[in-house]
Amino acid sequence: VTQSLCQLLIVITLRPIPPPDRPSELQAMLQKGREVPLGRLTVSDFCMLVPMVLGVRHVPEAICRRICESTGGAALETPLCALEVVHALTEGGTLRVSPAGEVTCLQIGSSSLVTCNGHLVDSSLETIVTARLDQLAASESLVLKVAAVFGLSFFLSQLGHVIRHVMRQSKLIGLSNEHSKLELLVDNLCARSLLRRDEDGKYSFINKVVQSVAYSLLPSEMREVMHVGVAIYYEERASGLRRQQWRNTTLFAASVRNSV
């Protein structure tokens, strides 16, 4: 019997982490593997990404170059930075797509800054995401922040439970826990490429940065109330499972007794 062993290549991609800040698990993996630092995107790379983000066939190279120059190179840091810059400029009205698929770009502003809705902000990734979240309606912003308490993914039922708890503890204007209205708000956030709907019915943040920024925007006192709501949800769910297990055990014992 001949046994052949196939080599397995595992590729892990992550944002640059300075050596002193790297987790011990990552350090151990790097000792056994090979680290390949990737360079920044080129303008050509960015020109290929922009049409895909906007859903059009072509974006003039002059517009792509203007974005790169006006953001001080922030758009070329990583593919994620490029995506967030394009989303921010689109939502702020700086980048516009006509019904015919033609892309136009208004004046962006001074170098090393990106503009959102007329306001100039620092072009770091977290600040670009923060600027995007600032453009949300109050109800959408609150829903996103509540969802961030669950981590990277959540079910709509979980979200509704915590919102009901928060509404009992404090007054939240413009926030509803009705399933249909809540689903509409979450779907709007999906359309903005902040969340996505998974096949199992769960919703997930489009990336860790969006979840982290949304969570950081929660006031500390509100954060505490929401964490209590999450704890109550899991406690009630566990109690329900215990009751169901007890009921199943009782029914089984009764069926065994009746069969004797």
mmCIF file of C-alpha atoms in Angstrom:
data_model
loop_
_atom_site.group_PDB
_atom_site.id
_atom_site.type_symbol
_atom_site.label_atom_id
_atom_site.label_comp_id
_atom_site.label_asym_id
_atom_site.label_seq_id
_atom_site.Cartn_x
_atom_site.Cartn_y
_atom_site.Cartn_z
ATOM 1 C CA VAL A 1 0.000 0.000 0.000
ATOM 2 C CA THR A 2 1.446 3.301 -1.067
ATOM 3 C CA GLN A 3 0.528 6.373 0.907
ATOM 4 C CA SER A 4 1.135 9.809 -0.548
ATOM 5 C CA LEU A 5 1.201 12.920 1.605
ATOM 6 C CA CYS A 6 0.094 16.209 0.117
ATOM 7 C CA GLN A 7 1.662 19.405 1.346
ATOM 8 C CA LEU A 8 -0.731 21.918 2.861
ATOM 9 C CA LEU A 9 -0.076 25.629 2.506
ATOM 10 C CA ILE A 10 -1.792 27.835 5.092
ATOM 11 C CA VAL A 11 -1.885 31.545 4.285
ATOM 12 C CA ILE A 12 -2.839 34.014 7.023
ATOM 13 C CA THR A 13 -3.394 37.662 6.093
ATOM 14 C CA LEU A 14 -3.593 40.463 8.635
ATOM 15 C CA ARG A 15 -2.895 44.142 9.077
ATOM 16 C CA PRO A 16 0.688 45.090 9.993
ATOM 17 C CA ILE A 17 1.367 44.583 13.716
ATOM 18 C CA PRO A 18 4.612 45.877 15.270
ATOM 19 C CA PRO A 19 6.650 42.979 16.792
ATOM 20 C CA PRO A 20 6.214 44.177 20.426
ATOM 21 C CA ASP A 21 2.411 44.147 20.023
ATOM 22 C CA ARG A 22 2.093 40.734 18.385
ATOM 23 C CA PRO A 23 0.204 38.027 20.334
ATOM 24 C CA SER A 24 2.304 35.076 21.499
ATOM 25 C CA GLU A 25 0.314 32.725 19.226
ATOM 26 C CA LEU A 26 1.253 34.819 16.191
ATOM 27 C CA GLN A 27 4.893 34.929 17.253
ATOM 28 C CA ALA A 28 4.927 31.122 17.527
ATOM 29 C CA MET A 29 3.410 30.705 14.052
ATOM 30 C CA LEU A 30 5.903 33.113 12.498
ATOM 31 C CA GLN A 31 8.803 31.113 13.948
ATOM 32 C CA LYS A 32 7.597 28.042 12.052
ATOM 33 C CA GLY A 33 6.506 29.853 8.909
ATOM 34 C CA ARG A 34 7.506 32.692 6.659
ATOM 35 C CA GLU A 35 6.438 36.306 6.919
ATOM 36 C CA VAL A 36 5.900 38.144 3.630
ATOM 37 C CA PRO A 37 5.293 41.881 4.129
ATOM 38 C CA LEU A 38 3.045 43.259 1.397
ATOM 39 C CA GLY A 39 3.627 46.699 -0.033
ATOM 40 C CA ARG A 40 1.110 49.478 -0.444
ATOM 41 C CA LEU A 41 -1.349 49.446 -3.303
ATOM 42 C CA THR A 42 -0.316 51.141 -6.521
ATOM 43 C CA VAL A 43 -2.491 53.696 -8.265
ATOM 44 C CA SER A 44 -3.181 51.030 -10.899
ATOM 45 C CA ASP A 45 -4.412 48.671 -8.145
ATOM 46 C CA PHE A 46 -6.689 51.409 -6.832
ATOM 47 C CA CYS A 47 -8.030 52.110 -10.328
ATOM 48 C CA MET A 48 -9.014 48.430 -10.574
ATOM 49 C CA LEU A 49 -10.742 48.446 -7.166
ATOM 50 C CA VAL A 50 -12.856 51.587 -7.524
ATOM 51 C CA PRO A 51 -15.152 50.327 -10.344
ATOM 52 C CA MET A 52 -15.813 47.117 -8.381
ATOM 53 C CA VAL A 53 -16.799 49.092 -5.277
ATOM 54 C CA LEU A 54 -19.057 51.454 -7.229
ATOM 55 C CA GLY A 55 -20.534 48.708 -9.382
ATOM 56 C CA VAL A 56 -19.599 50.356 -12.676
ATOM 57 C CA ARG A 57 -17.501 49.237 -15.623
ATOM 58 C CA HIS A 58 -15.083 52.143 -15.705
ATOM 59 C CA VAL A 59 -13.871 55.048 -13.586
ATOM 60 C CA PRO A 60 -11.623 57.673 -15.241
ATOM 61 C CA GLU A 61 -8.035 57.298 -14.101
ATOM 62 C CA ALA A 62 -7.882 61.041 -13.421
ATOM 63 C CA ILE A 63 -10.570 60.656 -10.734
ATOM 64 C CA CYS A 64 -8.724 57.742 -9.107
ATOM 65 C CA ARG A 65 -5.471 59.716 -9.062
ATOM 66 C CA ARG A 66 -7.234 62.753 -7.589
ATOM 67 C CA ILE A 67 -8.610 60.614 -4.761
ATOM 68 C CA CYS A 68 -5.178 59.132 -4.032
ATOM 69 C CA GLU A 69 -3.499 62.543 -4.010
ATOM 70 C CA SER A 70 -6.213 64.302 -1.991
ATOM 71 C CA THR A 71 -6.270 61.641 0.739
ATOM 72 C CA GLY A 72 -2.538 61.866 1.274
ATOM 73 C CA GLY A 73 -2.067 58.271 0.129
ATOM 74 C CA ALA A 74 -4.509 56.840 2.682
ATOM 75 C CA ALA A 75 -6.428 55.157 -0.146
ATOM 76 C CA LEU A 76 -3.296 53.167 -1.019
ATOM 77 C CA GLU A 77 -2.448 51.846 2.464
ATOM 78 C CA THR A 78 -4.425 48.579 2.215
ATOM 79 C CA PRO A 79 -7.371 47.273 0.165
ATOM 80 C CA LEU A 80 -9.587 47.863 3.215
ATOM 81 C CA CYS A 81 -8.492 51.507 3.378
ATOM 82 C CA ALA A 82 -9.271 51.853 -0.322
ATOM 83 C CA LEU A 83 -12.777 50.435 0.146
ATOM 84 C CA GLU A 84 -13.559 52.669 3.115
ATOM 85 C CA VAL A 85 -12.279 55.800 1.351
ATOM 86 C CA VAL A 86 -14.492 55.117 -1.677
ATOM 87 C CA HIS A 87 -17.520 54.355 0.517
ATOM 88 C CA ALA A 88 -16.935 57.530 2.552
ATOM 89 C CA LEU A 89 -16.630 59.745 -0.505
ATOM 90 C CA THR A 90 -19.701 58.172 -2.114
ATOM 91 C CA GLU A 91 -21.890 58.522 0.967
ATOM 92 C CA GLY A 92 -20.687 62.098 1.478
ATOM 93 C CA GLY A 93 -21.679 63.017 -2.087
ATOM 94 C CA THR A 94 -18.157 63.696 -3.319
ATOM 95 C CA LEU A 95 -18.192 60.694 -5.657
ATOM 96 C CA ARG A 96 -21.367 60.433 -7.699
ATOM 97 C CA VAL A 97 -22.601 57.721 -10.035
ATOM 98 C CA SER A 98 -25.219 58.631 -12.638
ATOM 99 C CA PRO A 99 -28.015 56.219 -13.667
ATOM 100 C CA ALA A 100 -25.973 55.602 -16.818
ATOM 101 C CA GLY A 101 -22.978 54.488 -14.721
ATOM 102 C CA GLU A 102 -20.861 57.597 -15.266
ATOM 103 C CA VAL A 103 -18.700 58.621 -12.296
ATOM 104 C CA THR A 104 -18.007 62.238 -11.374
ATOM 105 C CA CYS A 105 -15.956 63.626 -8.499
ATOM 106 C CA LEU A 106 -16.395 66.984 -6.772
ATOM 107 C CA GLN A 107 -13.526 68.945 -5.243
ATOM 108 C CA ILE A 108 -12.124 66.787 -2.436
ATOM 109 C CA GLY A 109 -10.089 69.286 -0.466
ATOM 110 C CA SER A 110 -6.614 69.642 0.936
ATOM 111 C CA SER A 111 -3.970 66.922 0.874
ATOM 112 C CA SER A 112 -3.822 64.263 3.607
ATOM 113 C CA LEU A 113 -7.509 64.898 4.321
ATOM 114 C CA VAL A 114 -10.647 63.182 3.098
ATOM 115 C CA THR A 115 -13.963 64.977 2.970
ATOM 116 C CA CYS A 116 -17.299 63.566 4.076
ATOM 117 C CA ASN A 117 -20.406 65.669 3.518
ATOM 118 C CA GLY A 118 -18.324 68.827 3.402
ATOM 119 C CA HIS A 119 -16.424 68.115 6.613
ATOM 120 C CA LEU A 120 -12.696 67.471 6.506
ATOM 121 C CA VAL A 121 -11.414 64.632 8.650
ATOM 122 C CA ASP A 122 -8.121 62.852 9.283
ATOM 123 C CA SER A 123 -7.652 60.065 6.751
ATOM 124 C CA SER A 124 -6.705 57.207 9.125
ATOM 125 C CA LEU A 125 -8.806 54.068 8.618
ATOM 126 C CA GLU A 126 -10.678 54.315 11.926
ATOM 127 C CA THR A 127 -11.457 57.995 11.358
ATOM 128 C CA ILE A 128 -12.727 57.321 7.845
ATOM 129 C CA VAL A 129 -15.063 54.643 9.239
ATOM 130 C CA THR A 130 -16.160 57.041 12.011
ATOM 131 C CA ALA A 131 -16.959 59.673 9.386
ATOM 132 C CA ARG A 132 -19.082 57.115 7.525
ATOM 133 C CA LEU A 133 -21.013 56.228 10.687
ATOM 134 C CA ASP A 134 -21.600 59.922 11.375
ATOM 135 C CA GLN A 135 -23.597 60.077 8.119
ATOM 136 C CA LEU A 136 -26.122 57.473 9.326
ATOM 137 C CA ALA A 137 -29.623 58.337 10.462
ATOM 138 C CA ALA A 138 -30.001 58.310 14.260
ATOM 139 C CA SER A 139 -31.973 55.041 14.267
ATOM 140 C CA GLU A 140 -29.451 53.289 11.987
ATOM 141 C CA SER A 141 -26.551 54.501 14.102
ATOM 142 C CA LEU A 142 -28.145 53.224 17.320
ATOM 143 C CA VAL A 143 -28.918 49.815 15.809
ATOM 144 C CA LEU A 144 -25.329 49.458 14.601
ATOM 145 C CA LYS A 145 -23.963 50.364 18.032
ATOM 146 C CA VAL A 146 -26.270 47.906 19.807
ATOM 147 C CA ALA A 147 -25.251 45.176 17.340
ATOM 148 C CA ALA A 148 -21.568 45.885 18.042
ATOM 149 C CA VAL A 149 -22.061 44.764 21.657
ATOM 150 C CA PHE A 150 -22.641 41.188 20.398
ATOM 151 C CA GLY A 151 -19.309 41.163 18.566
ATOM 152 C CA LEU A 152 -18.851 40.451 14.873
ATOM 153 C CA SER A 153 -22.179 38.657 14.277
ATOM 154 C CA PHE A 154 -25.702 38.521 15.705
ATOM 155 C CA PHE A 155 -29.261 37.364 15.077
ATOM 156 C CA LEU A 156 -32.123 39.814 14.649
ATOM 157 C CA SER A 157 -33.883 38.252 17.663
ATOM 158 C CA GLN A 158 -30.841 38.994 19.833
ATOM 159 C CA LEU A 159 -30.803 42.595 18.664
ATOM 160 C CA GLY A 160 -34.512 43.036 19.395
ATOM 161 C CA HIS A 161 -34.121 41.579 22.900
ATOM 162 C CA VAL A 162 -31.330 43.971 23.877
ATOM 163 C CA ILE A 163 -33.168 46.953 22.380
ATOM 164 C CA ARG A 164 -36.248 46.106 24.477
ATOM 165 C CA HIS A 165 -34.044 45.952 27.569
ATOM 166 C CA VAL A 166 -32.379 49.271 26.748
ATOM 167 C CA MET A 167 -35.737 50.945 26.105
ATOM 168 C CA ARG A 168 -36.935 49.818 29.542
ATOM 169 C CA GLN A 169 -33.828 51.259 31.196
ATOM 170 C CA SER A 170 -33.567 54.528 29.265
ATOM 171 C CA LYS A 171 -35.324 56.603 26.654
ATOM 172 C CA LEU A 172 -34.035 56.012 23.152
ATOM 173 C CA ILE A 173 -35.674 58.291 20.602
ATOM 174 C CA GLY A 174 -36.257 56.891 17.132
ATOM 175 C CA LEU A 175 -35.473 53.266 17.966
ATOM 176 C CA SER A 176 -38.043 50.499 17.524
ATOM 177 C CA ASN A 177 -37.849 46.842 18.515
ATOM 178 C CA GLU A 178 -40.572 45.799 16.064
ATOM 179 C CA HIS A 179 -39.201 42.980 13.915
ATOM 180 C CA SER A 180 -40.203 44.459 10.549
ATOM 181 C CA LYS A 181 -38.839 47.938 11.310
ATOM 182 C CA LEU A 182 -35.684 46.498 12.838
ATOM 183 C CA GLU A 183 -35.116 44.266 9.817
ATOM 184 C CA LEU A 184 -35.529 47.261 7.499
ATOM 185 C CA LEU A 185 -32.900 49.249 9.428
ATOM 186 C CA VAL A 186 -30.468 46.329 9.387
ATOM 187 C CA ASP A 187 -31.039 45.778 5.660
ATOM 188 C CA ASN A 188 -30.297 49.476 5.085
ATOM 189 C CA LEU A 189 -26.984 49.000 6.888
ATOM 190 C CA CYS A 190 -26.276 46.011 4.639
ATOM 191 C CA ALA A 191 -26.958 48.184 1.598
ATOM 192 C CA ARG A 192 -24.368 50.649 2.930
ATOM 193 C CA SER A 193 -21.779 47.837 3.115
ATOM 194 C CA LEU A 194 -21.526 48.088 6.908
ATOM 195 C CA LEU A 195 -23.245 44.752 7.599
ATOM 196 C CA ARG A 196 -23.925 41.637 5.549
ATOM 197 C CA ARG A 197 -26.565 38.938 5.787
ATOM 198 C CA ASP A 198 -25.232 35.399 6.099
ATOM 199 C CA GLU A 199 -26.849 32.231 4.751
ATOM 200 C CA ASP A 200 -27.785 30.985 8.240
ATOM 201 C CA GLY A 201 -29.905 34.079 8.910
ATOM 202 C CA LYS A 202 -27.224 35.771 10.958
ATOM 203 C CA TYR A 203 -25.975 39.268 10.287
ATOM 204 C CA SER A 204 -22.264 40.088 10.422
ATOM 205 C CA PHE A 205 -20.225 43.267 10.397
ATOM 206 C CA ILE A 206 -18.497 43.747 7.073
ATOM 207 C CA ASN A 207 -15.167 43.796 8.925
ATOM 208 C CA LYS A 208 -13.701 44.047 12.424
ATOM 209 C CA VAL A 209 -12.852 47.754 12.057
ATOM 210 C CA VAL A 210 -16.507 48.770 11.548
ATOM 211 C CA GLN A 211 -17.577 46.730 14.596
ATOM 212 C CA SER A 212 -14.784 48.154 16.743
ATOM 213 C CA VAL A 213 -15.506 51.766 15.748
ATOM 214 C CA ALA A 214 -19.271 51.354 16.290
ATOM 215 C CA TYR A 215 -18.630 49.911 19.760
ATOM 216 C CA SER A 216 -16.180 52.696 20.646
ATOM 217 C CA LEU A 217 -18.852 55.321 19.893
ATOM 218 C CA LEU A 218 -21.104 53.981 22.664
ATOM 219 C CA PRO A 219 -21.123 56.098 25.865
ATOM 220 C CA SER A 220 -19.774 54.076 28.801
ATOM 221 C CA GLU A 221 -23.056 54.186 30.743
ATOM 222 C CA MET A 222 -25.020 52.977 27.694
ATOM 223 C CA ARG A 223 -22.434 50.255 27.105
ATOM 224 C CA GLU A 224 -23.030 48.888 30.599
ATOM 225 C CA VAL A 225 -26.824 48.784 30.095
ATOM 226 C CA MET A 226 -26.421 46.953 26.787
ATOM 227 C CA HIS A 227 -24.022 44.370 28.216
ATOM 228 C CA VAL A 228 -26.549 43.637 30.954
ATOM 229 C CA GLY A 229 -29.186 43.175 28.237
ATOM 230 C CA VAL A 230 -26.947 40.695 26.417
ATOM 231 C CA ALA A 231 -26.317 38.788 29.675
ATOM 232 C CA ILE A 232 -30.077 38.613 30.386
ATOM 233 C CA TYR A 233 -30.707 37.317 26.859
ATOM 234 C CA TYR A 234 -28.236 34.447 27.248
ATOM 235 C CA GLU A 235 -29.428 33.705 30.784
ATOM 236 C CA GLU A 236 -33.066 33.457 29.681
ATOM 237 C CA ARG A 237 -32.062 31.355 26.685
ATOM 238 C CA ALA A 238 -30.107 28.968 28.924
ATOM 239 C CA SER A 239 -33.063 28.736 31.335
ATOM 240 C CA GLY A 240 -35.356 27.955 28.402
ATOM 241 C CA LEU A 241 -33.034 25.190 27.231
ATOM 242 C CA ARG A 242 -32.920 23.728 30.751
ATOM 243 C CA ARG A 243 -36.745 23.779 30.926
ATOM 244 C CA GLN A 244 -36.944 22.083 27.523
ATOM 245 C CA GLN A 245 -34.402 19.444 28.576
ATOM 246 C CA TRP A 246 -36.360 18.799 31.799
ATOM 247 C CA ARG A 247 -39.591 18.489 29.775
ATOM 248 C CA ASN A 248 -37.991 16.058 27.313
ATOM 249 C CA THR A 249 -36.561 13.992 30.177
ATOM 250 C CA THR A 250 -39.980 13.877 31.890
ATOM 251 C CA LEU A 251 -41.746 12.821 28.689
ATOM 252 C CA PHE A 252 -39.118 10.123 28.096
ATOM 253 C CA ALA A 253 -39.454 8.815 31.644
ATOM 254 C CA ALA A 254 -43.251 8.739 31.270
ATOM 255 C CA SER A 255 -43.034 6.831 27.976
ATOM 256 C CA VAL A 256 -40.670 4.286 29.545
ATOM 257 C CA ARG A 257 -42.972 3.843 32.570
ATOM 258 C CA ASN A 258 -46.021 3.347 30.346
ATOM 259 C CA SER A 259 -44.225 0.781 28.230
ATOM 260 C CA VAL A 260 -43.336 -1.398 31.231
#
